[in-house]
mmCIF file of C-alpha atoms in Angstrom:
data_model
loop_
_atom_site.group_PDB
_atom_site.id
_atom_site.type_symbol
_atom_site.label_atom_id
_atom_site.label_comp_id
_atom_site.label_asym_id
_atom_site.label_seq_id
_atom_site.Cartn_x
_atom_site.Cartn_y
_atom_site.Cartn_z
ATOM 1 C CA MET A 1 -0.118 -0.040 -0.045
ATOM 2 C CA THR A 2 1.556 3.455 -0.968
ATOM 3 C CA THR A 3 1.241 6.303 1.516
ATOM 4 C CA PRO A 4 -1.246 8.863 0.503
ATOM 5 C CA LEU A 5 0.429 12.265 -0.774
ATOM 6 C CA PRO A 6 -0.010 15.062 1.784
ATOM 7 C CA ASN A 7 -2.348 17.784 0.679
ATOM 8 C CA ASP A 8 -1.522 21.434 0.104
ATOM 9 C CA GLY A 9 -2.427 22.432 3.811
ATOM 10 C CA GLN A 10 -0.282 19.689 5.165
ATOM 11 C CA LEU A 11 2.711 20.788 2.876
ATOM 12 C CA GLY A 12 2.118 24.531 3.923
ATOM 13 C CA TRP A 13 2.125 23.373 7.438
ATOM 14 C CA LEU A 14 5.487 21.584 7.078
ATOM 15 C CA MET A 15 7.009 24.580 5.417
ATOM 16 C CA ARG A 16 5.750 26.860 8.100
ATOM 17 C CA ALA A 17 7.467 24.463 10.641
ATOM 18 C CA ALA A 18 10.639 24.588 8.472
ATOM 19 C CA GLN A 19 10.606 28.405 8.503
ATOM 20 C CA SER A 20 10.749 28.196 12.261
ATOM 21 C CA GLY A 21 13.850 26.038 11.961
ATOM 22 C CA ASP A 22 12.213 22.483 12.346
ATOM 23 C CA ALA A 23 14.677 20.175 10.288
ATOM 24 C CA ALA A 24 12.484 17.081 10.677
ATOM 25 C CA ALA A 25 9.532 18.830 9.044
ATOM 26 C CA TYR A 26 11.739 20.183 6.409
ATOM 27 C CA VAL A 27 13.263 16.808 5.504
ATOM 28 C CA LYS A 28 9.808 15.517 5.320
ATOM 29 C CA LEU A 29 8.412 18.346 3.220
ATOM 30 C CA LEU A 30 11.357 17.946 0.732
ATOM 31 C CA HIS A 31 10.853 14.182 0.549
ATOM 32 C CA ASP A 32 7.146 14.546 -0.231
ATOM 33 C CA LEU A 33 7.843 17.373 -2.805
ATOM 34 C CA THR A 34 10.788 15.501 -4.460
ATOM 35 C CA PRO A 35 8.769 12.995 -6.378
ATOM 36 C CA ARG A 36 6.341 15.501 -7.681
ATOM 37 C CA ILE A 37 8.815 18.027 -8.727
ATOM 38 C CA ARG A 38 10.803 15.108 -10.512
ATOM 39 C CA ARG A 39 7.689 14.143 -12.473
ATOM 40 C CA ILE A 40 6.980 17.657 -13.415
ATOM 41 C CA ILE A 41 10.569 18.218 -14.739
ATOM 42 C CA ALA A 42 10.618 14.876 -16.503
ATOM 43 C CA ARG A 43 7.165 15.683 -18.091
ATOM 44 C CA GLN A 44 8.274 19.263 -19.174
ATOM 45 C CA ARG A 45 11.830 18.247 -20.184
ATOM 46 C CA GLY A 46 11.054 15.059 -21.919
ATOM 47 C CA PHE A 47 14.023 15.202 -24.056
ATOM 48 C CA VAL A 48 16.864 15.181 -21.214
ATOM 49 C CA GLY A 49 18.119 12.253 -19.418
ATOM 50 C CA ALA A 50 17.633 11.047 -15.965
ATOM 51 C CA GLU A 51 20.743 12.635 -14.839
ATOM 52 C CA GLU A 52 19.921 15.986 -16.246
ATOM 53 C CA VAL A 53 16.267 15.653 -14.653
ATOM 54 C CA GLU A 54 18.035 15.006 -11.248
ATOM 55 C CA ASP A 55 20.334 18.074 -11.805
ATOM 56 C CA LEU A 56 17.348 20.235 -12.446
ATOM 57 C CA LEU A 57 15.438 18.937 -9.531
ATOM 58 C CA GLN A 58 18.326 19.726 -7.251
ATOM 59 C CA ASP A 59 18.678 23.082 -8.721
ATOM 60 C CA VAL A 60 14.898 23.624 -7.780
ATOM 61 C CA LEU A 61 15.480 22.398 -4.253
ATOM 62 C CA LEU A 62 18.437 24.725 -3.729
ATOM 63 C CA SER A 63 16.299 27.579 -5.171
ATOM 64 C CA LEU A 64 13.336 26.578 -2.877
ATOM 65 C CA HIS A 65 15.633 26.482 0.049
ATOM 66 C CA ALA A 66 17.228 29.961 -0.703
ATOM 67 C CA VAL A 67 13.859 31.663 -0.914
ATOM 68 C CA ARG A 68 11.807 29.720 1.715
ATOM 69 C CA ALA A 69 11.391 33.037 3.601
ATOM 70 C CA THR A 70 9.096 34.170 0.499
ATOM 71 C CA TYR A 71 6.406 31.648 1.557
ATOM 72 C CA ASP A 72 3.361 33.232 2.976
ATOM 73 C CA SER A 73 1.548 30.679 5.088
ATOM 74 C CA SER A 74 -1.763 32.564 4.387
ATOM 75 C CA ARG A 75 -1.436 31.424 0.749
ATOM 76 C CA PRO A 76 -1.565 27.968 -0.979
ATOM 77 C CA PHE A 77 1.592 26.122 -0.923
ATOM 78 C CA MET A 78 1.771 24.316 -4.312
ATOM 79 C CA PRO A 79 1.334 27.378 -6.596
ATOM 80 C CA TRP A 80 4.437 28.836 -4.485
ATOM 81 C CA VAL A 81 6.452 25.724 -5.307
ATOM 82 C CA LEU A 82 5.355 25.458 -8.983
ATOM 83 C CA ALA A 83 6.189 29.018 -9.818
ATOM 84 C CA ILE A 84 9.689 28.368 -8.515
ATOM 85 C CA VAL A 85 9.875 25.109 -10.521
ATOM 86 C CA ARG A 86 8.639 26.964 -13.658
ATOM 87 C CA HIS A 87 11.066 29.760 -13.330
ATOM 88 C CA ARG A 88 13.978 27.499 -12.714
ATOM 89 C CA LEU A 89 13.319 25.206 -15.694
ATOM 90 C CA VAL A 90 13.279 28.521 -17.936
ATOM 91 C CA ASP A 91 16.469 29.635 -16.343
ATOM 92 C CA GLY A 92 17.836 26.145 -17.058
ATOM 93 C CA ALA A 93 16.762 25.974 -20.621
ATOM 94 C CA ARG A 94 18.333 29.545 -20.978
ATOM 95 C CA ARG A 95 21.666 28.317 -19.592
ATOM 96 C CA TYR A 96 21.461 25.234 -21.732
ATOM 97 C CA ALA A 97 20.770 27.291 -24.853
ATOM 98 C CA ARG A 98 23.633 29.857 -23.932
ATOM 99 C CA SER A 99 26.275 26.867 -23.427
ATOM 100 C CA SER A 100 25.219 24.705 -26.351
ATOM 101 C CA GLY A 101 25.795 27.779 -28.474
ATOM 102 C CA ARG A 102 29.498 28.021 -27.764
ATOM 103 C CA GLU A 103 30.290 24.438 -26.637
ATOM 104 C CA VAL A 104 30.836 21.490 -29.103
ATOM 105 C CA HIS A 105 30.214 18.073 -27.385
ATOM 106 C CA ILE A 106 32.679 15.477 -28.496
ATOM 107 C CA ASP A 107 33.182 11.948 -27.384
ATOM 108 C CA ASP A 108 35.912 11.255 -25.031
ATOM 109 C CA ALA A 109 39.205 11.643 -26.778
ATOM 110 C CA ASP A 110 42.431 9.831 -25.701
ATOM 111 C CA VAL A 111 44.877 12.069 -23.993
ATOM 112 C CA THR A 112 47.745 10.059 -25.825
ATOM 113 C CA PHE A 113 47.032 6.713 -27.803
ATOM 114 C CA SER A 114 44.617 4.188 -26.675
ATOM 115 C CA GLU A 115 47.222 1.350 -26.729
ATOM 116 C CA PRO A 116 47.930 0.203 -23.074
ATOM 117 C CA ALA A 117 51.661 0.320 -23.628
ATOM 118 C CA THR A 118 51.471 4.082 -24.263
ATOM 119 C CA ASN A 119 49.685 4.662 -21.051
ATOM 120 C CA LEU A 120 51.575 4.779 -17.758
ATOM 121 C CA GLN A 121 48.724 4.706 -15.506
ATOM 122 C CA GLU A 122 45.978 2.329 -15.052
ATOM 123 C CA GLU A 123 42.662 4.124 -15.818
ATOM 124 C CA GLU A 124 40.193 1.185 -15.546
ATOM 125 C CA PHE A 125 37.720 1.378 -12.802
ATOM 126 C CA GLY A 126 37.974 -1.429 -10.368
ATOM 127 C CA ASP A 127 35.285 -3.577 -8.735
ATOM 128 C CA ILE A 128 33.320 -1.047 -6.452
ATOM 129 C CA GLU A 129 32.054 -4.026 -4.296
ATOM 130 C CA ALA A 130 35.577 -5.253 -3.734
ATOM 131 C CA LEU A 131 36.631 -1.697 -2.822
ATOM 132 C CA HIS A 132 33.752 -1.554 -0.176
ATOM 133 C CA ARG A 133 34.916 -4.743 1.329
ATOM 134 C CA ALA A 134 38.270 -3.681 1.458
ATOM 135 C CA LEU A 135 37.474 -0.374 3.049
ATOM 136 C CA GLY A 136 35.662 -2.377 5.572
ATOM 137 C CA THR A 137 38.687 -4.236 6.796
ATOM 138 C CA LEU A 138 40.655 -1.033 7.531
ATOM 139 C CA PRO A 139 41.037 0.188 10.833
ATOM 140 C CA GLU A 140 38.785 3.067 11.792
ATOM 141 C CA GLY A 141 41.214 5.827 11.716
ATOM 142 C CA GLN A 142 42.500 4.707 8.184
ATOM 143 C CA ARG A 143 38.973 4.181 6.683
ATOM 144 C CA ARG A 144 38.040 7.806 8.104
ATOM 145 C CA ALA A 145 41.217 9.255 6.454
ATOM 146 C CA ILE A 146 40.321 7.639 3.119
ATOM 147 C CA GLU A 147 36.731 8.841 3.313
ATOM 148 C CA LEU A 148 37.665 12.297 4.120
ATOM 149 C CA LEU A 149 40.649 12.774 1.807
ATOM 150 C CA ARG A 150 39.910 10.397 -1.092
ATOM 151 C CA LEU A 151 36.057 10.164 -1.302
ATOM 152 C CA GLN A 152 34.900 13.549 0.084
ATOM 153 C CA GLU A 153 37.977 15.212 -1.375
ATOM 154 C CA LEU A 154 38.716 17.485 1.497
ATOM 155 C CA SER A 155 42.045 19.167 2.002
ATOM 156 C CA LEU A 156 44.266 17.796 4.634
ATOM 157 C CA LYS A 157 43.409 20.941 6.729
ATOM 158 C CA GLU A 158 39.649 20.556 6.378
ATOM 159 C CA ALA A 159 39.807 16.756 6.961
ATOM 160 C CA ALA A 160 41.971 17.419 10.174
ATOM 161 C CA ALA A 161 39.326 19.829 11.472
ATOM 162 C CA VAL A 162 36.476 17.369 10.697
ATOM 163 C CA SER A 163 38.153 14.391 12.365
ATOM 164 C CA GLY A 164 39.705 16.406 15.068
ATOM 165 C CA SER A 165 43.043 14.576 14.049
ATOM 166 C CA THR A 166 46.402 16.185 13.007
ATOM 167 C CA VAL A 167 47.560 16.938 9.504
ATOM 168 C CA GLY A 168 50.443 14.517 10.123
ATOM 169 C CA ALA A 169 48.368 11.649 11.705
ATOM 170 C CA LEU A 170 46.026 11.934 8.660
ATOM 171 C CA LYS A 171 48.853 11.734 6.172
ATOM 172 C CA VAL A 172 50.237 8.611 7.813
ATOM 173 C CA ALA A 173 46.736 7.094 8.112
ATOM 174 C CA SER A 174 45.894 7.793 4.375
ATOM 175 C CA HIS A 175 49.390 6.477 3.260
ATOM 176 C CA ARG A 176 48.902 3.253 5.337
ATOM 177 C CA ALA A 177 45.291 2.857 4.015
ATOM 178 C CA MET A 178 46.330 3.302 0.428
ATOM 179 C CA ALA A 179 49.052 0.816 0.739
ATOM 180 C CA ALA A 180 46.562 -1.719 2.491
ATOM 181 C CA LEU A 181 43.832 -1.072 -0.131
ATOM 182 C CA LYS A 182 46.378 -1.672 -3.050
ATOM 183 C CA LYS A 183 47.407 -4.976 -1.295
ATOM 184 C CA ALA A 184 43.849 -5.950 -0.816
ATOM 185 C CA LEU A 185 42.877 -5.162 -4.468
ATOM 186 C CA GLY A 186 45.945 -6.292 -5.882
ATOM 187 C CA THR A 187 46.795 -3.318 -7.780
ATOM 188 C CA LYS A 188 50.102 -2.000 -8.804
ATOM 189 C CA GLY A 189 51.562 1.463 -8.949
ATOM 190 C CA THR A 190 50.269 4.721 -7.198
ATOM 191 C CA MET B 1 25.498 14.234 -5.443
ATOM 192 C CA ASN B 2 22.656 12.364 -4.545
ATOM 193 C CA THR B 3 19.213 14.138 -3.909
ATOM 194 C CA ASP B 4 18.499 12.344 -0.628
ATOM 195 C CA ARG B 5 22.030 13.473 0.604
ATOM 196 C CA LEU B 6 21.298 17.116 -0.565
ATOM 197 C CA ILE B 7 18.012 17.091 1.238
ATOM 198 C CA GLU B 8 20.130 15.943 4.360
ATOM 199 C CA HIS B 9 22.549 18.738 3.859
ATOM 200 C CA LEU B 10 19.922 21.350 3.430
ATOM 201 C CA ALA B 11 18.100 20.253 6.630
ATOM 202 C CA ASP B 12 21.387 20.106 8.492
ATOM 203 C CA GLY B 13 22.120 23.684 7.950
ATOM 204 C CA LEU B 14 18.631 24.793 8.246
ATOM 205 C CA SER B 15 18.114 27.953 10.296
ATOM 206 C CA PRO B 16 14.863 29.747 11.270
ATOM 207 C CA VAL B 17 13.746 32.316 8.796
ATOM 208 C CA GLN B 18 11.478 35.329 9.205
ATOM 209 C CA PRO B 19 8.757 35.148 6.590
ATOM 210 C CA LEU B 20 8.671 38.275 4.296
ATOM 211 C CA GLY B 21 5.803 40.496 4.926
ATOM 212 C CA ARG B 22 3.119 41.049 2.297
ATOM 213 C CA PRO B 23 4.078 42.892 -0.751
ATOM 214 C CA GLY B 24 1.738 45.827 -0.109
ATOM 215 C CA PHE B 25 3.070 46.153 3.238
ATOM 216 C CA ARG B 26 6.811 46.016 2.287
ATOM 217 C CA ALA B 27 5.928 48.702 -0.597
ATOM 218 C CA PHE B 28 4.385 50.700 2.219
ATOM 219 C CA ILE B 29 7.543 50.613 4.388
ATOM 220 C CA TRP B 30 9.692 51.478 1.520
ATOM 221 C CA LEU B 31 7.324 54.553 0.388
ATOM 222 C CA CYS B 32 7.550 55.793 4.161
ATOM 223 C CA GLY B 33 11.175 56.313 3.622
ATOM 224 C CA ALA B 34 11.156 57.265 -0.075
ATOM 225 C CA LEU B 35 8.205 60.014 0.222
ATOM 226 C CA PRO B 36 9.710 62.037 2.961
ATOM 227 C CA PHE B 37 13.225 61.675 1.372
ATOM 228 C CA LEU B 38 11.804 63.290 -2.032
ATOM 229 C CA ALA B 39 9.505 65.830 -0.079
ATOM 230 C CA VAL B 40 12.609 67.167 1.822
ATOM 231 C CA LEU B 41 14.711 67.187 -1.465
ATOM 232 C CA ALA B 42 12.102 68.956 -3.480
ATOM 233 C CA LEU B 43 11.343 71.488 -0.741
ATOM 234 C CA SER B 44 15.273 72.217 -0.245
ATOM 235 C CA MET B 45 15.477 73.119 -3.900
ATOM 236 C CA MET B 46 12.237 75.059 -4.329
ATOM 237 C CA SER B 47 11.709 78.637 -4.322
ATOM 238 C CA ARG B 48 8.147 79.896 -4.401
ATOM 239 C CA ALA B 49 9.061 82.561 -7.206
ATOM 240 C CA ASP B 50 10.586 79.923 -9.445
ATOM 241 C CA VAL B 51 7.688 77.603 -9.425
ATOM 242 C CA THR B 52 4.828 80.013 -9.976
ATOM 243 C CA PRO B 53 4.616 79.048 -13.684
ATOM 244 C CA ASN B 54 3.843 75.645 -12.733
ATOM 245 C CA GLY B 55 0.382 76.806 -11.484
ATOM 246 C CA THR B 56 -1.981 74.917 -9.154
ATOM 247 C CA GLY B 57 -4.548 73.771 -11.859
ATOM 248 C CA LEU B 58 -5.395 70.337 -12.930
ATOM 249 C CA GLY B 59 -3.000 70.697 -15.901
ATOM 250 C CA PHE B 60 0.184 70.611 -13.659
ATOM 251 C CA VAL B 61 -1.320 68.772 -10.446
ATOM 252 C CA GLY B 62 -3.124 66.041 -12.388
ATOM 253 C CA PRO B 63 0.131 64.356 -13.882
ATOM 254 C CA GLN B 64 1.743 64.598 -10.615
ATOM 255 C CA VAL B 65 -0.942 62.889 -8.823
ATOM 256 C CA VAL B 66 -0.907 60.069 -11.683
ATOM 257 C CA ALA B 67 2.918 59.879 -11.481
ATOM 258 C CA VAL B 68 2.685 59.324 -7.779
ATOM 259 C CA VAL B 69 0.119 56.478 -8.276
ATOM 260 C CA THR B 70 2.430 55.032 -11.010
ATOM 261 C CA GLY B 71 5.340 55.129 -8.693
ATOM 262 C CA ILE B 72 3.143 53.389 -5.838
ATOM 263 C CA LEU B 73 1.745 50.669 -8.177
ATOM 264 C CA ALA B 74 5.180 50.001 -9.582
ATOM 265 C CA ALA B 75 6.755 49.477 -6.083
ATOM 266 C CA TRP B 76 3.789 47.223 -5.162
ATOM 267 C CA ALA B 77 4.236 45.334 -8.236
ATOM 268 C CA ALA B 78 7.951 44.869 -8.019
ATOM 269 C CA PHE B 79 7.485 43.436 -4.365
ATOM 270 C CA ARG B 80 4.946 41.222 -5.809
ATOM 271 C CA SER B 81 7.093 40.075 -8.606
ATOM 272 C CA VAL B 82 9.628 38.597 -6.138
ATOM 273 C CA ILE B 83 7.227 36.374 -4.377
ATOM 274 C CA PRO B 84 6.448 33.018 -6.193
ATOM 275 C CA GLY B 85 2.840 32.334 -6.752
ATOM 276 C CA TYR B 86 1.455 35.670 -7.498
ATOM 277 C CA SER B 87 -0.430 36.459 -10.742
ATOM 278 C CA ARG B 88 1.712 38.416 -13.260
ATOM 279 C CA THR B 89 -1.239 40.531 -14.168
ATOM 280 C CA THR B 90 -0.070 42.987 -11.470
ATOM 281 C CA PHE B 91 2.564 44.078 -13.660
ATOM 282 C CA ILE B 92 0.097 45.694 -16.112
ATOM 283 C CA TRP B 93 -1.292 48.220 -13.444
ATOM 284 C CA PRO B 94 1.714 50.434 -13.210
ATOM 285 C CA VAL B 95 2.139 50.318 -17.109
ATOM 286 C CA VAL B 96 -1.382 51.501 -17.506
ATOM 287 C CA ALA B 97 -0.810 54.209 -14.965
ATOM 288 C CA GLY B 98 2.284 55.310 -16.670
ATOM 289 C CA MET B 99 0.506 55.347 -19.804
ATOM 290 C CA ALA B 100 -2.173 57.541 -18.294
ATOM 291 C CA TRP B 101 0.704 59.771 -17.236
ATOM 292 C CA ILE B 102 1.820 60.097 -20.662
ATOM 293 C CA GLY B 103 -1.499 60.823 -21.975
ATOM 294 C CA PHE B 104 -2.133 63.393 -19.230
ATOM 295 C CA LEU B 105 1.068 65.299 -20.182
ATOM 296 C CA ALA B 106 0.467 64.888 -24.097
ATOM 297 C CA THR B 107 -2.877 66.435 -23.773
ATOM 298 C CA GLY B 108 -1.486 69.400 -21.933
ATOM 299 C CA THR B 109 1.163 69.775 -24.419
ATOM 300 C CA PRO B 110 0.743 73.082 -26.603
ATOM 301 C CA GLN B 111 0.828 72.280 -30.518
ATOM 302 C CA GLY B 112 3.700 73.483 -32.719
ATOM 303 C CA ARG B 113 6.207 74.213 -29.932
ATOM 304 C CA PHE B 114 8.266 70.992 -30.313
ATOM 305 C CA GLU B 115 11.585 72.771 -30.887
ATOM 306 C CA THR B 116 11.111 75.070 -27.737
ATOM 307 C CA THR B 117 10.365 71.932 -25.702
ATOM 308 C CA LEU B 118 13.546 70.229 -26.901
ATOM 309 C CA ALA B 119 15.643 73.305 -26.422
ATOM 310 C CA ALA B 120 14.586 73.792 -22.820
ATOM 311 C CA SER B 121 18.225 73.263 -21.772
ATOM 312 C CA HIS B 122 17.644 74.227 -17.990
ATOM 313 C CA GLU B 123 15.711 70.841 -17.916
ATOM 314 C CA TRP B 124 19.127 69.094 -17.641
ATOM 315 C CA MET B 125 18.716 69.946 -13.959
ATOM 316 C CA CYS B 126 15.589 68.058 -13.648
ATOM 317 C CA VAL B 127 17.232 65.176 -15.347
ATOM 318 C CA ALA B 128 20.056 65.298 -12.735
ATOM 319 C CA ILE B 129 17.521 65.546 -9.919
ATOM 320 C CA ILE B 130 15.587 62.428 -11.099
ATOM 321 C CA VAL B 131 18.915 60.420 -11.833
ATOM 322 C CA LEU B 132 20.600 61.306 -8.480
ATOM 323 C CA SER B 133 17.701 61.101 -6.214
ATOM 324 C CA SER B 134 16.715 57.696 -7.670
ATOM 325 C CA GLY B 135 20.184 56.360 -6.685
ATOM 326 C CA PRO B 136 19.559 56.127 -2.916
ATOM 327 C CA LEU B 137 15.891 54.942 -3.401
ATOM 328 C CA LEU B 138 16.799 52.379 -5.871
ATOM 329 C CA ALA B 139 19.585 51.109 -3.680
ATOM 330 C CA ALA B 140 17.099 50.809 -0.748
ATOM 331 C CA LEU B 141 14.556 49.107 -2.934
ATOM 332 C CA TRP B 142 17.139 46.672 -4.119
ATOM 333 C CA LEU B 143 17.989 45.735 -0.725
ATOM 334 C CA MET B 144 14.520 44.884 0.041
ATOM 335 C CA LEU B 145 13.715 43.065 -3.290
ATOM 336 C CA ARG B 146 16.816 40.996 -3.223
ATOM 337 C CA ARG B 147 15.469 39.113 -0.100
ATOM 338 C CA GLY B 148 12.768 37.821 -2.515
ATOM 339 C CA ALA B 149 13.008 35.234 -5.389
ATOM 340 C CA PRO B 150 14.408 36.627 -8.682
ATOM 341 C CA LEU B 151 11.858 35.055 -10.680
ATOM 342 C CA ASN B 152 11.662 37.640 -13.375
ATOM 343 C CA PRO B 153 14.806 39.910 -12.548
ATOM 344 C CA GLY B 154 14.398 42.194 -15.628
ATOM 345 C CA VAL B 155 10.840 42.838 -14.941
ATOM 346 C CA THR B 156 11.364 43.415 -11.301
ATOM 347 C CA ALA B 157 14.255 45.881 -11.948
ATOM 348 C CA ALA B 158 12.231 47.715 -14.496
ATOM 349 C CA LEU B 159 9.330 48.128 -12.124
ATOM 350 C CA ALA B 160 11.674 49.187 -9.313
ATOM 351 C CA ALA B 161 13.309 51.755 -11.684
ATOM 352 C CA LEU B 162 9.780 52.944 -12.736
ATOM 353 C CA ALA B 163 8.646 53.297 -9.149
ATOM 354 C CA VAL B 164 11.790 55.372 -8.296
ATOM 355 C CA SER B 165 11.973 57.619 -11.278
ATOM 356 C CA ALA B 166 8.142 58.249 -11.306
ATOM 357 C CA LEU B 167 8.321 59.532 -7.799
ATOM 358 C CA ALA B 168 11.541 61.436 -8.308
ATOM 359 C CA ASN B 169 10.132 63.002 -11.408
ATOM 360 C CA VAL B 170 7.331 64.390 -9.128
ATOM 361 C CA ALA B 171 9.994 66.004 -6.965
ATOM 362 C CA ALA B 172 11.739 67.527 -10.105
ATOM 363 C CA CYS B 173 8.445 68.877 -11.338
ATOM 364 C CA VAL B 174 7.472 70.399 -8.006
ATOM 365 C CA ALA B 175 11.102 71.844 -7.413
ATOM 366 C CA HIS B 176 11.564 73.641 -10.787
ATOM 367 C CA PRO B 177 9.274 75.614 -13.172
ATOM 368 C CA HIS B 178 8.112 74.213 -16.274
ATOM 369 C CA THR B 179 6.534 76.310 -18.979
ATOM 370 C CA ASN B 180 4.340 73.504 -20.376
ATOM 371 C CA ASN B 181 3.619 69.607 -20.116
ATOM 372 C CA GLY B 182 5.437 69.040 -23.142
ATOM 373 C CA VAL B 183 8.820 69.883 -21.406
ATOM 374 C CA MET B 184 8.001 67.258 -18.802
ATOM 375 C CA LEU B 185 6.701 64.679 -21.241
ATOM 376 C CA ILE B 186 10.020 64.809 -23.278
ATOM 377 C CA TRP B 187 12.797 65.581 -20.799
ATOM 378 C CA HIS B 188 11.261 63.749 -17.699
ATOM 379 C CA GLY B 189 9.683 60.977 -19.763
ATOM 380 C CA ALA B 190 12.952 60.125 -21.730
ATOM 381 C CA THR B 191 14.774 60.119 -18.378
ATOM 382 C CA ILE B 192 12.301 57.678 -16.907
ATOM 383 C CA ALA B 193 12.266 55.531 -20.077
ATOM 384 C CA VAL B 194 16.090 55.308 -20.260
ATOM 385 C CA LEU B 195 16.497 54.424 -16.406
ATOM 386 C CA VAL B 196 13.713 51.753 -16.842
ATOM 387 C CA THR B 197 15.471 50.378 -19.873
ATOM 388 C CA ILE B 198 18.802 50.058 -18.137
ATOM 389 C CA ALA B 199 17.282 48.511 -15.295
ATOM 390 C CA ALA B 200 15.348 45.928 -17.428
ATOM 391 C CA VAL B 201 18.516 45.102 -19.218
ATOM 392 C CA THR B 202 20.794 44.936 -16.149
ATOM 393 C CA GLY B 203 18.228 43.371 -13.780
ATOM 394 C CA ARG B 204 19.440 39.982 -14.381
ATOM 395 C CA LEU B 205 22.998 40.997 -13.001
ATOM 396 C CA ALA B 206 21.535 42.628 -9.894
ATOM 397 C CA LEU B 207 18.928 40.101 -8.807
ATOM 398 C CA LYS B 208 20.244 36.515 -8.743
ATOM 399 C CA TRP B 209 19.427 33.315 -7.112
ATOM 400 C CA ASP B 210 21.523 33.199 -4.111
ATOM 401 C CA VAL B 211 22.404 29.389 -3.931
ATOM 402 C CA ARG B 212 26.130 29.956 -2.938
ATOM 403 C CA GLY B 213 27.133 27.724 -0.131
ATOM 404 C CA LEU B 214 24.062 25.583 -0.334
ATOM 405 C CA SER B 215 25.411 22.931 -2.879
ATOM 406 C CA ALA B 216 27.120 19.590 -2.284
ATOM 407 C CA PRO B 217 29.047 19.728 1.078
ATOM 408 C CA ALA B 218 31.275 16.757 -0.387
ATOM 409 C CA THR B 219 31.113 14.688 -3.567
ATOM 410 C CA GLY B 220 32.273 11.393 -4.550
ATOM 411 C CA ALA B 221 30.718 9.246 -2.000
ATOM 412 C CA LEU B 222 30.346 5.709 -2.672
ATOM 413 C CA PRO B 223 26.667 4.806 -3.796
#
């Protein structure tokens, strides 16, 4: 059985709560809205792929968040949302038209030659599941270092601030973790 | 970035916000600052002897009243234009009032004196008053408008410029002598048209969606 979609009044109530700083209400509101907005975008931009629909959806959510103070609780909620969606789609189409006018999309070109002998680095993607498993075997400190530095791409300074560790300790943990991962995955080189 | 993670990220950084007031109320607040400012400006430049040719009849007062109405309607429409969900028909009213202002002035323009009207070089003072007094008023309006949603930035900026320049035009009309309505129509009208056009073209640069700092906290997480 599917959960019935909240009506306009309930959504408006959630937005009022979000305006007061209620994060739980905000998460529920955005989760309730997301499928509706995604459907609208997919219908109006039928020619774009699922990834671009998701990009547009996220753009709408960011915009909605940025102007949440403009919602007036005495007015209906969905027309407020739909106006934002409509204008952001128009902005997106305008951006697309501008960029397509000066950009030429080409297939991925080889930087050198496609022959393996001419490429020093192995560029193939490995087995993600194996990487997950290998990450799981790392000690907590090393796994955290990899997550912050390699997956979230934080700088050493930022990662140190987030983890509460030192830059030096993070360097060591990251180095050891990479060595352990290479060993576990059986890869060569750096 | 995954949409669910974006939602979590937005909720994590959620802070309480004060809902914006109704557009009419916000326009009223702005007018409470703008009208006294222009009144003081006009009175400080006016000398009773100078403005005698303006007269107090309908031919002079009528266009001023319509210009004030245009300014008020344009400010109200500008504030409505940054709130999602309002009908766009609101934008028509200041345009209608502006057309009425033009019509009022055109009917009061003496025939066959076009060259004299164009050659009224002292009107550069009025142009300066309109442009210079519009600056601080437009800045205040911009600060208030940018708290809203820039749905139609060009339209919003044009309405804001119309509100400001229509009211500033009244201050210039009151402060200086004008031999006939044609002078006001050509000189003041052209100044307002130029300001509105510039605002319409540059509005997109002045009013933008402010989503900086809201996007992905980190990318590349494993699925």
